[in-house]
Amino acid sequence: MEAITAVRGTNDLVYAQAARMLALENTLRGIAHKYGYEEIRTPVFEHTELFTRGIGEDTDIVSKEMFTFQDRGERSLTLRPEGTASMVRAFVEHHLFAERGINKIFYTGAMYRAERPQKGRYREFHQFGVEVIGSPSPLVDAEIILFNLDVFKTLGLSGLTLTINSVGCPKCNPAYLAALRETFKNDLPSLCETCRTRYDKNVLRMLDCKVESCQPILAKAPAFSDHLCDECKPHFETVKQELANAGIQFTVNPRLVRGLDYYTKTAFEISANMLGAQNAVCGGGRYDNLIGVFNNGKSFPAMGSAFGLERILLALGDAETKNTIDVFVVAFKETADKLMPTLSMLRAAGRSANADYNVSSIKSQLKTADKLGAKYTLILGPEEAAAGECMLRNMTDKTEKRVKIADAAGMIV
Ligand code: HAM
């Protein structure tokens, strides 16, 4: 029979890898708390319509990458490809607008996109996202970007590029879209099929095309910044000014439209230069009209971003993380009956403790203690154990002391 392996594009995190992911999540939680974010947890699957209406039918995510299935009641459900739509649903469903003026939310968990797997691009991946709902202020946009940069600074990750753009609002959008159509109207035969479809259906999406041969043509696109309205222009200027005030370097990329249709005004991405093709480690933007889609037209201004955790771990490199335990208990056949009470006593005293329940040879038990990164071994020799004592070995400096078993937990530092 053929072996059953993990599904293509998914990853097992084994031991130290899981510990690295947990450490990263904990660091992100700590920084998010500092900025006043509180957690919301939502299910990994939602009604498909949440994403088709929220993210946009013409996006790659909705048109090609969703894991959609029918449940037994023939409802169409989808594994979440991102977290913002779910946060918005939860915000509306739980009337969080009645709770506080400005809601600062963070979330973390697995997301699912049926993309072609490669290094840094998976079908199941993990995001840590933040959303600020309830403020139209450009200060929020700037703070979210600064939060993202603060995270990378704390993690010691350098070689990053911050790219920003403004994608306007429904007021300035029509004129810009008309300018795009005008620019490309004679180029259609030379553009890819997706670009041609997007030209008719959702012309802004053309700027997101990655096909090599389309790039010289798409480079002719006019900049949105030249078409921003009286509201969007000063908004973008303030965001840039706040970043400059904070001493942040950034590039304005007029073609940055991001892969989701809900954005208005600010859009940004941070990429890690060393990652190659899949180098965006986080991205986000403002979405002032999305909540209205799910709230009978009544919207709330909002802005957010999400990190790709696998990509951050890749960018940080394979720094050796070794799991450790406080103490490994070594028993002899004659003292095997003391093993469980000793482990219980150590754990009750707050120490992490483990043992070889097969009571193999002493040499093999010591080897296991080493492998598990034990800081101490507690050896239950027959003679010592008969007197209620043991040998406590410090695995770092290799010193050994004969001590009462009952006192051992207190001697482990
Ligand atoms: P996104 O740019 O689609 O934005 O995803 C955010 C991050 O998730 C990316 O920068 C990347 O690091 C990671 N990511 C995306 N797809 C994959 C994949 N297939 N494999 C590994 N990592 C991946 C969003 O999802 C928006 N919801 C962000 C946002 C929040 N905008 C406003 N609020």
mmCIF file of C-alpha atoms and ligand atoms in Angstrom, residues 61 81-84 107 113 115 120-123 125-127 130-131 258 260 262-263 269 280-285 287 303-311, ligand 1:
data_model
loop_
_atom_site.group_PDB
_atom_site.id
_atom_site.type_symbol
_atom_site.label_atom_id
_atom_site.label_comp_id
_atom_site.label_asym_id
_atom_site.label_seq_id
_atom_site.Cartn_x
_atom_site.Cartn_y
_atom_site.Cartn_z
ATOM 1 C CA ILE A 61 -7.866 34.167 -4.381
ATOM 2 C CA PRO A 81 -8.020 32.109 2.625
ATOM 3 C CA GLU A 82 -7.347 35.134 4.880
ATOM 4 C CA GLY A 83 -8.558 36.602 8.161
ATOM 5 C CA THR A 84 -9.963 40.068 7.444
ATOM 6 C CA TYR A 107 -5.914 37.088 15.238
ATOM 7 C CA ARG A 113 -5.092 28.937 -0.571
ATOM 8 C CA GLU A 115 -1.691 28.107 -4.861
ATOM 9 C CA GLY A 120 7.460 30.295 1.073
ATOM 10 C CA ARG A 121 4.152 29.555 -0.656
ATOM 11 C CA TYR A 122 1.946 26.889 0.864
ATOM 12 C CA ARG A 123 -1.647 25.708 0.686
ATOM 13 C CA PHE A 125 -0.028 28.694 5.991
ATOM 14 C CA HIS A 126 -0.319 30.812 9.106
ATOM 15 C CA GLN A 127 -1.034 34.482 9.489
ATOM 16 C CA VAL A 130 -4.243 43.067 13.126
ATOM 17 C CA GLU A 131 -7.292 45.155 12.269
ATOM 18 C CA ARG A 258 -2.625 44.002 -3.595
ATOM 19 C CA LEU A 260 -7.779 41.640 -2.608
ATOM 20 C CA TYR A 262 -11.546 45.501 -0.575
ATOM 21 C CA TYR A 263 -8.795 48.094 -0.284
ATOM 22 C CA GLU A 269 3.609 45.539 1.670
ATOM 23 C CA ALA A 280 6.186 39.507 0.925
ATOM 24 C CA VAL A 281 6.364 38.930 4.672
ATOM 25 C CA CYS A 282 3.346 41.088 5.422
ATOM 26 C CA GLY A 283 0.842 43.293 3.699
ATOM 27 C CA GLY A 284 -2.279 45.241 4.371
ATOM 28 C CA GLY A 285 -4.245 48.373 3.814
ATOM 29 C CA TYR A 287 -10.782 48.997 3.708
ATOM 30 C CA MET A 303 -7.332 49.313 8.312
ATOM 31 C CA GLY A 304 -5.270 46.200 8.929
ATOM 32 C CA SER A 305 -2.433 43.944 7.908
ATOM 33 C CA ALA A 306 -1.262 40.359 8.202
ATOM 34 C CA PHE A 307 2.111 38.647 8.533
ATOM 35 C CA GLY A 308 2.907 35.318 6.867
ATOM 36 C CA LEU A 309 4.471 33.367 9.725
ATOM 37 C CA GLU A 310 6.188 30.667 7.632
ATOM 38 C CA ARG A 311 7.869 33.371 5.560
HETATM 39 P P1 HAM B 1 -2.132 38.949 1.931
HETATM 40 O O1 HAM B 1 -1.111 39.862 1.358
HETATM 41 O O2 HAM B 1 -2.925 38.149 0.968
HETATM 42 O O3 HAM B 1 -3.092 39.852 2.815
HETATM 43 O O4 HAM B 1 -1.464 37.961 2.956
HETATM 44 C C1 HAM B 1 -0.665 38.443 4.016
HETATM 45 C C2 HAM B 1 0.630 37.657 4.122
HETATM 46 O O5 HAM B 1 0.338 36.255 4.223
HETATM 47 C C3 HAM B 1 1.525 37.751 2.904
HETATM 48 O O6 HAM B 1 2.314 38.934 2.946
HETATM 49 C C4 HAM B 1 2.374 36.510 3.037
HETATM 50 O O7 HAM B 1 3.435 36.733 3.960
HETATM 51 C C5 HAM B 1 1.407 35.524 3.657
HETATM 52 N N1 HAM B 1 0.896 34.592 2.642
HETATM 53 C C6 HAM B 1 -0.080 34.812 1.734
HETATM 54 N N2 HAM B 1 -0.273 33.715 0.972
HETATM 55 C C7 HAM B 1 0.608 32.785 1.388
HETATM 56 C C8 HAM B 1 0.893 31.435 1.005
HETATM 57 N N3 HAM B 1 0.223 30.798 0.060
HETATM 58 N N4 HAM B 1 1.875 30.785 1.673
HETATM 59 C C9 HAM B 1 2.569 31.382 2.678
HETATM 60 N N5 HAM B 1 2.331 32.655 3.088
HETATM 61 C C10 HAM B 1 1.369 33.341 2.452
HETATM 62 C C11 HAM B 1 -4.151 39.384 3.509
HETATM 63 O O8 HAM B 1 -4.390 38.219 3.693
HETATM 64 C C12 HAM B 1 -4.974 40.474 4.123
HETATM 65 N N6 HAM B 1 -6.078 39.850 4.875
HETATM 66 C C13 HAM B 1 -4.134 41.369 5.022
HETATM 67 C C14 HAM B 1 -4.950 42.457 5.624
HETATM 68 C C15 HAM B 1 -5.413 42.519 6.886
HETATM 69 N N7 HAM B 1 -5.402 43.535 4.980
HETATM 70 C C16 HAM B 1 -6.120 44.255 5.835
HETATM 71 N N8 HAM B 1 -6.137 43.636 6.974
#
